[in-house]
Tab-separated table of C-alpha atoms (C1' of nucleotides) in Angstrom:
chain	number	residue	atom	x	y	z
A	1	MET	CA	14.372	-25.386	24.188
A	2	LEU	CA	12.506	-24.374	21.121
A	3	ILE	CA	14.093	-22.693	18.156
A	4	CYS	CA	11.452	-20.592	16.574
A	5	VAL	CA	11.858	-19.685	12.932
A	6	ALA	CA	10.449	-16.258	12.332
A	7	LYS	CA	7.576	-17.023	10.011
A	8	ARG	CA	6.256	-13.857	8.465
A	9	ARG	CA	2.684	-13.609	7.371
A	10	SER	CA	2.393	-13.830	3.608
A	11	TYR	CA	-0.320	-13.802	0.975
A	12	HIS	CA	1.400	-16.666	-0.848
A	13	GLN	CA	0.619	-15.205	-4.236
A	14	HIS	CA	3.022	-15.081	-7.133
A	15	CYS	CA	2.073	-11.487	-7.931
A	16	GLY	CA	4.078	-8.306	-7.732
A	17	LEU	CA	1.451	-6.490	-5.702
A	18	ALA	CA	1.072	-9.294	-3.181
A	19	ARG	CA	4.825	-9.690	-2.804
A	20	ALA	CA	5.267	-5.957	-2.361
A	21	LEU	CA	2.615	-5.972	0.348
A	22	ASP	CA	4.300	-8.968	1.968
A	23	VAL	CA	7.369	-6.772	2.415
A	24	VAL	CA	6.071	-3.247	2.997
A	25	GLY	CA	2.361	-3.804	3.592
A	26	GLU	CA	2.434	-3.876	7.360
A	27	ARG	CA	1.326	-1.002	9.472
A	28	TRP	CA	3.713	1.996	9.723
A	29	THR	CA	6.192	0.593	7.209
A	30	LEU	CA	5.470	2.933	4.301
A	31	LEU	CA	5.308	5.905	6.660
A	32	ILE	CA	8.844	5.070	7.767
A	33	ILE	CA	9.893	4.936	4.118
A	34	ARG	CA	8.219	8.283	3.489
A	35	ASP	CA	10.151	9.912	6.318
A	36	LEU	CA	13.386	8.406	5.039
A	37	LEU	CA	12.754	9.913	1.611
A	38	LEU	CA	13.588	13.248	3.232
A	39	GLY	CA	16.997	11.983	4.278
A	40	PRO	CA	18.625	9.885	7.018
A	41	ARG	CA	16.749	9.669	10.279
A	42	ARG	CA	17.546	8.744	13.817
A	43	TYR	CA	15.493	6.413	15.919
A	44	THR	CA	14.005	9.204	17.953
A	45	ASP	CA	13.260	11.229	14.834
A	46	PHE	CA	10.811	8.504	13.866
A	47	LEU	CA	9.296	8.436	17.315
A	48	ARG	CA	8.642	12.153	17.064
A	49	SER	CA	7.326	12.092	13.521
A	50	LEU	CA	5.279	8.920	13.710
A	51	ASP	CA	3.210	9.945	16.656
A	52	GLY	CA	1.507	6.886	18.046
A	53	ILE	CA	4.010	4.246	17.016
A	54	THR	CA	5.431	2.358	19.939
A	55	THR	CA	9.113	1.812	20.464
A	56	ASN	CA	8.973	-1.942	20.113
A	57	LEU	CA	7.050	-1.740	16.867
A	58	LEU	CA	9.399	0.881	15.444
A	59	ALA	CA	12.388	-1.270	16.344
A	60	GLU	CA	10.800	-4.299	14.718
A	61	ARG	CA	9.883	-2.443	11.531
A	62	LEU	CA	13.350	-0.957	11.194
A	63	ALA	CA	14.989	-4.328	11.784
A	64	HIS	CA	12.758	-5.875	9.156
A	65	LEU	CA	13.519	-3.150	6.618
A	66	VAL	CA	17.227	-3.571	7.275
A	67	ALA	CA	16.910	-7.338	6.897
A	68	GLU	CA	15.090	-6.837	3.604
A	69	GLY	CA	17.852	-4.576	2.365
A	70	LEU	CA	15.628	-1.518	1.982
A	71	VAL	CA	17.203	0.444	4.821
A	72	GLU	CA	20.706	0.496	6.235
A	73	GLN	CA	22.279	1.895	9.353
A	74	ALA	CA	25.115	4.390	9.168
A	75	GLU	CA	27.152	6.525	11.519
A	76	LEU	CA	26.986	10.213	10.991
A	77	ALA	CA	30.294	12.037	10.561
A	78	PRO	CA	31.801	13.686	13.656
A	79	PRO	CA	31.094	15.705	15.657
A	80	GLY	CA	27.553	14.358	15.576
A	81	ARG	CA	28.519	10.707	15.410
A	82	ALA	CA	24.947	9.647	15.854
A	83	GLN	CA	23.683	6.523	14.183
A	84	VAL	CA	21.070	7.005	11.535
A	85	TYR	CA	18.893	4.937	9.255
A	86	ARG	CA	18.873	5.666	5.556
A	87	LEU	CA	17.370	4.167	2.451
A	88	THR	CA	19.322	1.789	0.273
A	89	SER	CA	18.837	2.095	-3.470
A	90	ALA	CA	16.210	-0.660	-3.346
A	91	GLY	CA	14.379	1.242	-0.650
A	92	ALA	CA	14.624	4.505	-2.544
A	93	GLU	CA	12.855	2.815	-5.440
A	94	LEU	CA	9.747	2.843	-3.280
A	95	GLU	CA	9.438	6.564	-3.897
A	96	PRO	CA	7.006	6.186	-6.830
A	97	VAL	CA	4.887	3.905	-4.662
A	98	VAL	CA	4.764	6.435	-1.861
A	99	MET	CA	4.052	9.242	-4.300
A	100	GLU	CA	1.196	7.402	-5.995
A	101	LEU	CA	-0.454	6.559	-2.697
A	102	ALA	CA	0.005	10.150	-1.557
A	103	ARG	CA	-1.475	11.407	-4.802
A	104	TRP	CA	-4.518	9.179	-4.412
A	105	GLY	CA	-4.915	10.149	-0.759
A	106	TRP	CA	-4.668	13.856	-1.564
A	107	ARG	CA	-8.430	13.951	-2.075
A	108	TYR	CA	-8.968	13.276	1.611
A	109	LEU	CA	-6.873	16.237	2.684
A	110	ALA	CA	-9.426	18.736	1.370
A	111	LYS	CA	-11.530	18.257	4.471
A	112	PRO	CA	-9.058	18.248	7.337
A	113	ARG	CA	-9.761	16.071	10.350
A	114	ARG	CA	-9.433	17.607	13.754
A	115	GLY	CA	-6.309	16.528	15.573
A	116	ASP	CA	-4.366	15.325	12.579
A	117	ARG	CA	-0.697	16.164	12.695
A	118	PHE	CA	0.821	18.193	9.887
A	119	ASP	CA	4.440	18.027	8.877
A	120	PRO	CA	5.966	20.394	6.316
A	121	GLY	CA	8.280	17.587	5.240
A	122	TRP	CA	5.337	15.442	4.155
A	123	ALA	CA	3.932	18.404	2.284
A	124	LEU	CA	7.202	19.163	0.519
A	125	LEU	CA	7.549	15.540	-0.532
A	126	SER	CA	4.123	15.508	-2.107
A	127	MET	CA	4.982	18.713	-3.973
A	128	LYS	CA	7.472	16.779	-6.050
A	129	ARG	CA	4.764	15.709	-8.421
A	130	ARG	CA	3.660	19.302	-8.904
A	131	TYR	CA	6.998	20.411	-10.272
A	132	PRO	CA	6.815	20.710	-14.041
A	133	GLY	CA	10.565	21.134	-14.477
A	134	GLY	CA	12.403	23.826	-16.341
A	135	LEU	CA	13.807	25.799	-13.415
A	136	ASP	CA	17.209	25.869	-11.755
A	137	ARG	CA	16.806	27.100	-8.218
A	138	GLN	CA	17.932	26.030	-4.756
A	139	VAL	CA	16.122	27.472	-1.788
A	140	GLY	CA	15.583	26.673	1.849
A	141	PHE	CA	12.533	26.621	4.087
A	142	GLU	CA	12.807	27.072	7.802
A	143	VAL	CA	9.743	25.853	9.618
A	144	GLU	CA	9.759	26.022	13.382
A	145	GLY	CA	13.346	25.010	13.815
A	146	ARG	CA	13.455	22.509	10.991
A	147	ALA	CA	15.328	23.189	7.768
A	148	PHE	CA	14.296	21.880	4.366
A	149	TRP	CA	16.378	22.321	1.255
A	150	VAL	CA	14.578	22.309	-2.012
A	151	SER	CA	16.450	21.990	-5.268
A	152	LEU	CA	14.581	22.526	-8.513
A	153	GLY	CA	16.419	21.357	-11.584
A	154	GLU	CA	15.412	18.706	-14.041
A	155	LYS	CA	13.621	17.099	-11.111
A	156	MET	CA	12.736	18.356	-7.674
A	157	ASP	CA	14.825	17.235	-4.722
A	158	VAL	CA	13.994	17.898	-1.129
A	159	VAL	CA	15.930	16.925	1.975
A	160	GLU	CA	15.663	17.878	5.600
A	161	GLY	CA	18.693	19.031	7.527
A	162	ALA	CA	21.837	21.040	7.089
A	163	LEU	CA	23.015	21.295	3.514
A	164	PRO	CA	24.988	23.617	1.273
A	165	PRO	CA	23.710	27.169	1.526
A	166	SER	CA	21.104	28.127	-0.972
A	167	GLU	CA	20.246	31.280	-2.837
A	168	ALA	CA	17.438	32.110	-0.484
A	169	VAL	CA	15.701	30.992	2.657
A	170	ALA	CA	12.099	31.514	3.672
A	171	ALA	CA	11.191	31.254	7.326
A	172	LEU	CA	7.619	30.602	8.375
A	173	HIS	CA	5.441	28.685	10.793
A	174	ALA	CA	3.867	25.327	10.053
A	175	GLU	CA	0.408	26.860	9.833
A	176	ALA	CA	1.592	29.345	7.230
A	177	PHE	CA	3.341	26.583	5.332
A	178	LYS	CA	0.116	24.598	5.351
A	179	MET	CA	-1.706	27.524	3.781
A	180	LEU	CA	0.905	27.767	1.058
A	181	PHE	CA	0.612	24.019	0.501
A	182	PHE	CA	-3.121	24.173	-0.016
A	183	GLY	CA	-3.210	27.430	-1.926
A	184	ALA	CA	-4.976	29.249	0.879
A	185	ALA	CA	-2.301	31.922	0.846
A	186	THR	CA	0.488	33.265	-1.314
A	187	VAL	CA	4.058	34.116	-0.412
A	188	GLN	CA	3.338	37.789	-0.930
A	189	ALA	CA	0.279	37.752	1.314
A	190	LEU	CA	2.068	35.855	4.086
A	191	GLU	CA	4.991	38.252	3.815
A	192	GLN	CA	2.751	41.284	4.201
A	193	GLU	CA	1.106	39.763	7.253
A	194	GLY	CA	4.523	39.135	8.762
A	195	GLU	CA	3.994	35.378	8.666
A	196	LEU	CA	6.898	34.779	6.314
A	197	GLN	CA	10.405	36.225	6.189
A	198	ILE	CA	12.765	35.923	3.275
A	199	ARG	CA	16.529	36.068	3.465
A	200	GLY	CA	18.521	36.356	0.274
A	201	ASP	CA	17.132	36.176	-3.220
A	202	ARG	CA	13.459	36.968	-2.864
A	203	GLN	CA	12.798	36.218	-6.519
A	204	ALA	CA	14.071	32.660	-6.035
A	205	ILE	CA	11.521	31.998	-3.298
A	206	LEU	CA	8.732	33.429	-5.414
A	207	GLU	CA	9.665	31.317	-8.408
A	208	VAL	CA	9.889	28.134	-6.370
A	209	ALA	CA	6.591	28.806	-4.635
A	210	HIS	CA	4.948	29.459	-7.971
A	211	ALA	CA	6.324	26.303	-9.537
A	212	LEU	CA	5.072	24.247	-6.584
A	213	ARG	CA	1.708	25.938	-6.195
A	214	PRO	CA	-1.259	23.610	-5.698
A	215	PRO	CA	-3.280	22.622	-8.751
A	216	SER	CA	-6.036	25.111	-9.379
A	217	ARG	CA	-9.502	24.008	-8.304
A	218	LEU	CA	-11.137	24.911	-11.618
B	1	MET	CA	-27.525	-1.303	25.709
B	2	LEU	CA	-24.397	0.169	24.279
B	3	ILE	CA	-24.245	1.971	20.969
B	4	CYS	CA	-20.755	1.448	19.672
B	5	VAL	CA	-19.431	3.891	17.128
B	6	ALA	CA	-17.176	2.044	14.757
B	7	LYS	CA	-13.854	3.711	15.446
B	8	ARG	CA	-11.376	2.831	12.738
B	9	ARG	CA	-7.711	2.855	13.442
B	10	SER	CA	-6.029	5.875	11.942
B	11	TYR	CA	-2.560	7.381	11.743
B	12	HIS	CA	-3.994	10.817	12.474
B	13	GLN	CA	-1.654	12.496	10.021
B	14	HIS	CA	-2.634	15.231	7.618
B	15	CYS	CA	-0.720	13.592	4.793
B	16	GLY	CA	-1.899	12.018	1.563
B	17	LEU	CA	0.024	8.825	2.128
B	18	ALA	CA	-1.220	8.365	5.675
B	19	ARG	CA	-4.810	9.082	4.680
B	20	ALA	CA	-4.586	6.664	1.776
B	21	LEU	CA	-3.280	3.983	4.112
B	22	ASP	CA	-6.058	4.777	6.558
B	23	VAL	CA	-8.516	3.812	3.839
B	24	VAL	CA	-6.837	1.057	1.835
B	25	GLY	CA	-3.878	0.117	4.005
B	26	GLU	CA	-5.453	-2.792	5.808
B	27	ARG	CA	-4.678	-6.356	4.992
B	28	TRP	CA	-6.271	-7.770	1.797
B	29	THR	CA	-7.783	-4.461	0.747
B	30	LEU	CA	-5.502	-3.666	-2.175
B	31	LEU	CA	-5.671	-7.276	-3.342
B	32	ILE	CA	-9.443	-6.918	-3.546
B	33	ILE	CA	-8.976	-3.743	-5.586
B	34	ARG	CA	-6.519	-5.543	-7.854
B	35	ASP	CA	-9.024	-8.296	-8.564
B	36	LEU	CA	-11.727	-5.724	-9.261
B	37	LEU	CA	-9.498	-4.025	-11.817
B	38	LEU	CA	-10.177	-7.064	-14.020
B	39	GLY	CA	-13.912	-6.442	-13.859
B	40	PRO	CA	-16.874	-7.020	-11.547
B	41	ARG	CA	-16.524	-9.879	-9.079
B	42	ARG	CA	-18.814	-11.969	-6.992
B	43	TYR	CA	-18.309	-12.729	-3.343
B	44	THR	CA	-17.207	-16.262	-4.032
B	45	ASP	CA	-14.879	-15.123	-6.794
B	46	PHE	CA	-12.891	-13.305	-4.142
B	47	LEU	CA	-12.915	-16.316	-1.868
B	48	ARG	CA	-11.434	-18.400	-4.655
B	49	SER	CA	-8.888	-15.844	-5.781
B	50	LEU	CA	-7.781	-14.589	-2.370
B	51	ASP	CA	-6.885	-17.949	-0.968
B	52	GLY	CA	-6.563	-17.651	2.771
B	53	ILE	CA	-8.955	-14.783	3.361
B	54	THR	CA	-11.767	-15.672	5.690
B	55	THR	CA	-15.408	-15.000	4.967
B	56	ASN	CA	-15.875	-12.564	7.815
B	57	LEU	CA	-12.838	-10.541	6.817
B	58	LEU	CA	-13.858	-10.456	3.163
B	59	ALA	CA	-17.341	-9.291	4.108
B	60	GLU	CA	-15.923	-6.591	6.339
B	61	ARG	CA	-13.436	-5.350	3.744
B	62	LEU	CA	-16.109	-5.203	1.053
B	63	ALA	CA	-18.506	-3.384	3.335
B	64	HIS	CA	-15.819	-0.875	4.190
B	65	LEU	CA	-14.915	-0.294	0.539
B	66	VAL	CA	-18.579	0.226	-0.273
B	67	ALA	CA	-18.942	2.617	2.648
B	68	GLU	CA	-15.908	4.556	1.417
B	69	GLY	CA	-17.416	4.806	-2.044
B	70	LEU	CA	-14.637	2.886	-3.754
B	71	VAL	CA	-16.752	-0.153	-4.580
B	72	GLU	CA	-20.431	-0.569	-5.333
B	73	GLN	CA	-22.782	-3.498	-5.569
B	74	ALA	CA	-24.721	-4.231	-8.715
B	75	GLU	CA	-27.038	-6.901	-10.034
B	76	LEU	CA	-25.926	-8.698	-13.120
B	77	ALA	CA	-28.377	-8.761	-16.013
B	78	PRO	CA	-30.631	-11.825	-16.392
B	79	PRO	CA	-30.365	-14.730	-16.700
B	80	GLY	CA	-27.395	-14.583	-14.358
B	81	ARG	CA	-28.937	-12.102	-11.961
B	82	ALA	CA	-26.095	-12.558	-9.543
B	83	GLN	CA	-24.923	-9.691	-7.420
B	84	VAL	CA	-21.462	-8.443	-8.083
B	85	TYR	CA	-19.061	-5.907	-6.675
B	86	ARG	CA	-17.417	-3.398	-8.982
B	87	LEU	CA	-15.173	-0.396	-8.707
B	88	THR	CA	-16.558	3.103	-8.627
B	89	SER	CA	-14.588	5.774	-10.431
B	90	ALA	CA	-12.875	6.721	-7.172
B	91	GLY	CA	-11.907	3.101	-6.686
B	92	ALA	CA	-10.674	2.770	-10.238
B	93	GLU	CA	-8.317	5.651	-9.586
B	94	LEU	CA	-6.383	3.274	-7.376
B	95	GLU	CA	-5.070	1.543	-10.481
B	96	PRO	CA	-1.829	3.574	-10.594
B	97	VAL	CA	-1.265	2.740	-6.940
B	98	VAL	CA	-1.731	-0.959	-7.572
B	99	MET	CA	0.465	-0.801	-10.647
B	100	GLU	CA	3.299	0.985	-8.871
B	101	LEU	CA	3.297	-1.464	-6.007
B	102	ALA	CA	3.198	-4.348	-8.468
B	103	ARG	CA	6.062	-2.821	-10.422
B	104	TRP	CA	8.157	-2.497	-7.285
B	105	GLY	CA	7.293	-6.018	-6.167
B	106	TRP	CA	8.163	-7.468	-9.564
B	107	ARG	CA	11.768	-7.925	-8.403
B	108	TYR	CA	10.642	-10.538	-5.926
B	109	LEU	CA	8.985	-12.663	-8.582
B	110	ALA	CA	12.312	-13.589	-10.161
B	111	LYS	CA	12.880	-16.230	-7.504
B	112	PRO	CA	9.519	-17.944	-7.120
B	113	ARG	CA	8.511	-19.227	-3.719
B	114	ARG	CA	7.202	-22.731	-3.458
B	115	GLY	CA	3.465	-22.886	-2.976
B	116	ASP	CA	2.645	-19.408	-4.196
B	117	ARG	CA	-0.518	-19.223	-6.257
B	118	PHE	CA	-0.325	-17.854	-9.782
B	119	ASP	CA	-3.216	-16.199	-11.546
B	120	PRO	CA	-3.077	-15.212	-15.216
B	121	GLY	CA	-5.308	-12.250	-14.413
B	122	TRP	CA	-2.724	-10.778	-12.075
B	123	ALA	CA	-0.090	-11.306	-14.726
B	124	LEU	CA	-2.152	-9.663	-17.448
B	125	LEU	CA	-2.809	-6.672	-15.225
B	126	SER	CA	0.864	-6.119	-14.597
B	127	MET	CA	1.490	-6.323	-18.336
B	128	LYS	CA	-0.323	-3.045	-18.768
B	129	ARG	CA	2.820	-1.123	-17.993
B	130	ARG	CA	4.745	-3.028	-20.613
B	131	TYR	CA	2.529	-1.906	-23.449
B	132	PRO	CA	4.245	0.857	-25.385
B	133	GLY	CA	1.145	1.766	-27.390
B	134	GLY	CA	0.779	2.061	-31.099
B	135	LEU	CA	-1.200	-1.072	-31.830
B	136	ASP	CA	-4.874	-1.725	-32.479
B	137	ARG	CA	-5.643	-5.318	-31.618
B	138	GLN	CA	-8.246	-7.189	-29.585
B	139	VAL	CA	-7.475	-10.748	-28.617
B	140	GLY	CA	-8.592	-13.269	-26.059
B	141	PHE	CA	-6.743	-15.649	-23.773
B	142	GLU	CA	-8.355	-18.808	-22.464
B	143	VAL	CA	-6.588	-20.163	-19.459
B	144	GLU	CA	-8.030	-23.255	-17.834
B	145	GLY	CA	-11.631	-22.255	-18.241
B	146	ARG	CA	-11.154	-18.563	-17.650
B	147	ALA	CA	-11.424	-16.001	-20.433
B	148	PHE	CA	-9.437	-12.770	-20.584
B	149	TRP	CA	-9.995	-10.118	-23.207
B	150	VAL	CA	-7.095	-7.911	-24.039
B	151	SER	CA	-7.554	-4.765	-26.052
B	152	LEU	CA	-4.501	-2.914	-27.274
B	153	GLY	CA	-5.191	0.579	-28.521
B	154	GLU	CA	-3.869	3.830	-27.191
B	155	LYS	CA	-3.761	2.070	-23.829
B	156	MET	CA	-4.058	-1.562	-22.860
B	157	ASP	CA	-7.315	-2.804	-21.417
B	158	VAL	CA	-7.858	-6.201	-19.907
B	159	VAL	CA	-11.002	-7.679	-18.432
B	160	GLU	CA	-11.986	-11.146	-17.382
B	161	GLY	CA	-15.242	-12.676	-18.546
B	162	ALA	CA	-17.453	-12.859	-21.583
B	163	LEU	CA	-17.057	-9.952	-23.958
B	164	PRO	CA	-17.427	-9.091	-27.639
B	165	PRO	CA	-15.637	-11.628	-29.795
B	166	SER	CA	-12.112	-10.720	-30.709
B	167	GLU	CA	-9.977	-11.255	-33.748
B	168	ALA	CA	-8.190	-14.162	-32.181
B	169	VAL	CA	-8.114	-16.382	-29.127
B	170	ALA	CA	-5.164	-18.235	-27.665
B	171	ALA	CA	-5.844	-21.169	-25.363
B	172	LEU	CA	-3.196	-22.366	-22.966
B	173	HIS	CA	-2.608	-23.640	-19.445
B	174	ALA	CA	-1.600	-21.456	-16.532
B	175	GLU	CA	1.895	-22.884	-16.472
B	176	ALA	CA	2.379	-22.017	-20.128
B	177	PHE	CA	0.992	-18.553	-19.521
B	178	LYS	CA	3.449	-18.109	-16.688
B	179	MET	CA	6.307	-18.934	-19.025
B	180	LEU	CA	5.085	-16.373	-21.519
B	181	PHE	CA	4.779	-13.840	-18.718
B	182	PHE	CA	8.360	-14.299	-17.612
B	183	GLY	CA	9.863	-14.692	-21.052
B	184	ALA	CA	10.729	-18.333	-20.472
B	185	ALA	CA	8.906	-19.278	-23.651
B	186	THR	CA	7.547	-17.756	-26.822
B	187	VAL	CA	4.190	-18.195	-28.477
B	188	GLN	CA	5.807	-20.060	-31.351
B	189	ALA	CA	7.658	-22.449	-29.041
B	190	LEU	CA	4.580	-23.187	-26.953
B	191	GLU	CA	2.579	-23.728	-30.113
B	192	GLN	CA	5.072	-26.251	-31.446
B	193	GLU	CA	5.022	-28.143	-28.158
B	194	GLY	CA	1.245	-28.245	-28.298
B	195	GLU	CA	0.949	-26.116	-25.154
B	196	LEU	CA	-0.865	-23.298	-26.936
B	197	GLN	CA	-3.634	-23.296	-29.520
B	198	ILE	CA	-4.667	-20.302	-31.571
B	199	ARG	CA	-8.093	-19.767	-33.091
B	200	GLY	CA	-8.561	-16.971	-35.589
B	201	ASP	CA	-5.980	-14.410	-36.552
B	202	ARG	CA	-2.655	-15.927	-35.578
B	203	GLN	CA	-0.804	-12.740	-36.449
B	204	ALA	CA	-2.881	-10.795	-33.909
B	205	ILE	CA	-1.808	-13.113	-31.090
B	206	LEU	CA	1.817	-12.862	-32.125
B	207	GLU	CA	1.700	-9.083	-32.229
B	208	VAL	CA	0.030	-8.810	-28.838
B	209	ALA	CA	2.447	-11.272	-27.264
B	210	HIS	CA	5.363	-9.362	-28.699
B	211	ALA	CA	4.080	-6.017	-27.497
B	212	LEU	CA	3.614	-7.434	-23.989
B	213	ARG	CA	6.841	-9.424	-23.803
B	214	PRO	CA	8.780	-9.093	-20.562
B	215	PRO	CA	11.588	-6.560	-20.424
B	216	SER	CA	14.830	-8.065	-21.626
B	217	ARG	CA	17.292	-9.024	-18.942
B	218	LEU	CA	20.223	-7.232	-20.593
C	1	DC	C1'	-24.237	-23.278	-4.204
C	2	DC	C1'	-24.261	-18.185	-2.858
C	3	DG	C1'	-23.581	-14.533	0.526
C	4	DG	C1'	-22.696	-13.898	4.352
C	5	DA	C1'	-22.901	-14.052	10.171
C	6	DT	C1'	-21.036	-16.041	14.611
C	7	DC	C1'	-17.750	-17.829	17.683
C	8	DC	C1'	-13.230	-18.516	19.240
C	9	DG	C1'	-8.025	-19.028	19.309
C	10	DT	C1'	-3.861	-16.697	17.778
C	11	DA	C1'	-0.915	-13.168	16.152
C	12	DA	C1'	-0.209	-8.359	15.525
C	13	DC	C1'	-0.488	-4.095	17.571
C	14	DG	C1'	-0.660	-0.385	21.391
C	15	DA	C1'	0.601	1.471	26.117
C	16	DT	C1'	3.775	1.644	29.647
C	17	DA	C1'	7.805	0.689	32.114
C	18	DC	C1'	12.517	-0.253	32.242
C	19	DT	C1'	17.680	-0.646	30.761
C	20	DG	C1'	22.629	-0.204	28.816
D	1	DC	C1'	19.663	8.024	22.819
D	2	DA	C1'	18.350	3.631	21.251
D	3	DG	C1'	16.289	0.377	22.130
D	4	DT	C1'	14.058	-4.291	25.252
D	5	DA	C1'	10.462	-6.350	28.248
D	6	DT	C1'	5.906	-6.951	29.815
D	7	DC	C1'	1.187	-6.977	29.258
D	8	DG	C1'	-3.606	-5.671	27.725
D	9	DT	C1'	-6.296	-4.898	23.441
D	10	DT	C1'	-7.477	-5.273	18.720
D	11	DA	C1'	-7.222	-7.337	14.285
D	12	DC	C1'	-6.793	-11.385	11.883
D	13	DG	C1'	-7.235	-16.554	10.854
D	14	DG	C1'	-9.928	-21.027	11.116
D	15	DA	C1'	-14.055	-23.250	11.536
D	16	DT	C1'	-18.834	-23.719	11.678
D	17	DC	C1'	-23.479	-22.415	10.856
D	18	DC	C1'	-27.547	-20.258	8.520
D	19	DG	C1'	-31.097	-18.153	5.453
D	20	DG	C1'	-32.064	-17.690	0.475
DNA sequence: CCGGATCCGTAACGATACTG
DNA sequence: CAGTATCGTTACGGATCCGG
């Protein structure tokens, strides 16, 4: 009987970058972190979001992240009582890493590839770096059955899922959200075309959308 | 005869992070970028620095980075006339990504692993984020036959290789440099022990070392 | 020596099926 | 729902070889 010590692949370099990549450099890992930045997730949430990942690989990545202390498991309060994965504080400190990579990769989004999946959560996350600060608004976005809660204060916070009610909620389809994200449409235009409905404080939605508008092309 | 279209693996997500990882997420890629941030490199430079990479993989990674427009090949001026790889502007824009990952991975460097390679170039790169600005100094570091030129102005620049002469040069061994990097020693202490020699403006070296000192442990 | 290309074994990954 | 088990495929690692 052989006892196999799990020997992870490593660059064996005493360098912050190399050590970081030793831990989170494997395939899918940072995408899992990105999803968790929107709040706790269940196993099947990942399977839905990370289209193409296989169940064994997801299980292995999650186990590794838990072992590294970047992710922890928790039980959701009743009546849900489902088990979820959530970031630890060490894992949450990966946010600047994710944001920098997303910022650099933004250039490739200008020419969309056919068949690529779009998720409003990913878009909202990347909007964090657009927010210049100075507002105090809490609004919600409902996109095809999913709810995102955006809080603009000193910083921008965004989480997916049920949360305290906000001043206003905008409901729209993913395609419309995509257009907002890329500046191909405005809230007013989408509203006129019936692609966007606002409940509550309309001004709040307009202010938030304006604060998070894409950088002008010049 | 089959014509095979090179089909790269992709996450197929319309997301900046996923697209970035599609391009630079493969093994070794960001380490190659890191090395290039110190200046142009030759093929064999990579082989020496990236201990463990194989020649076929290095060739493939470089070819891919060139194809993506992040790296370009150039001929060094005579009498060297060697071919080198260097970053394009798009590639150089990966510096914040590398720095953020290195910052996050810094925590793992506190407990060194046996057998990990140390490179003063990697250390100097990660010192960029320590520099608070406000100085105007150019100094050199000679570490076991390698020359690094550090310029502190509005920002910190560091390149490896021959460059315009600086105000001062400090010569030391890698182990001594490591101690400086981690705050386990000071320039004065190393000098007294004969582990560090200064040519030229001693004050310049002291100022640079102080500006780049590791964050205090509290 | 430099700058790779080629071949092959192994480990990581991907697809599918199955289970408590 | 939350995984495990099995198996084929691809990427990676190790070694050698080759033209300039």
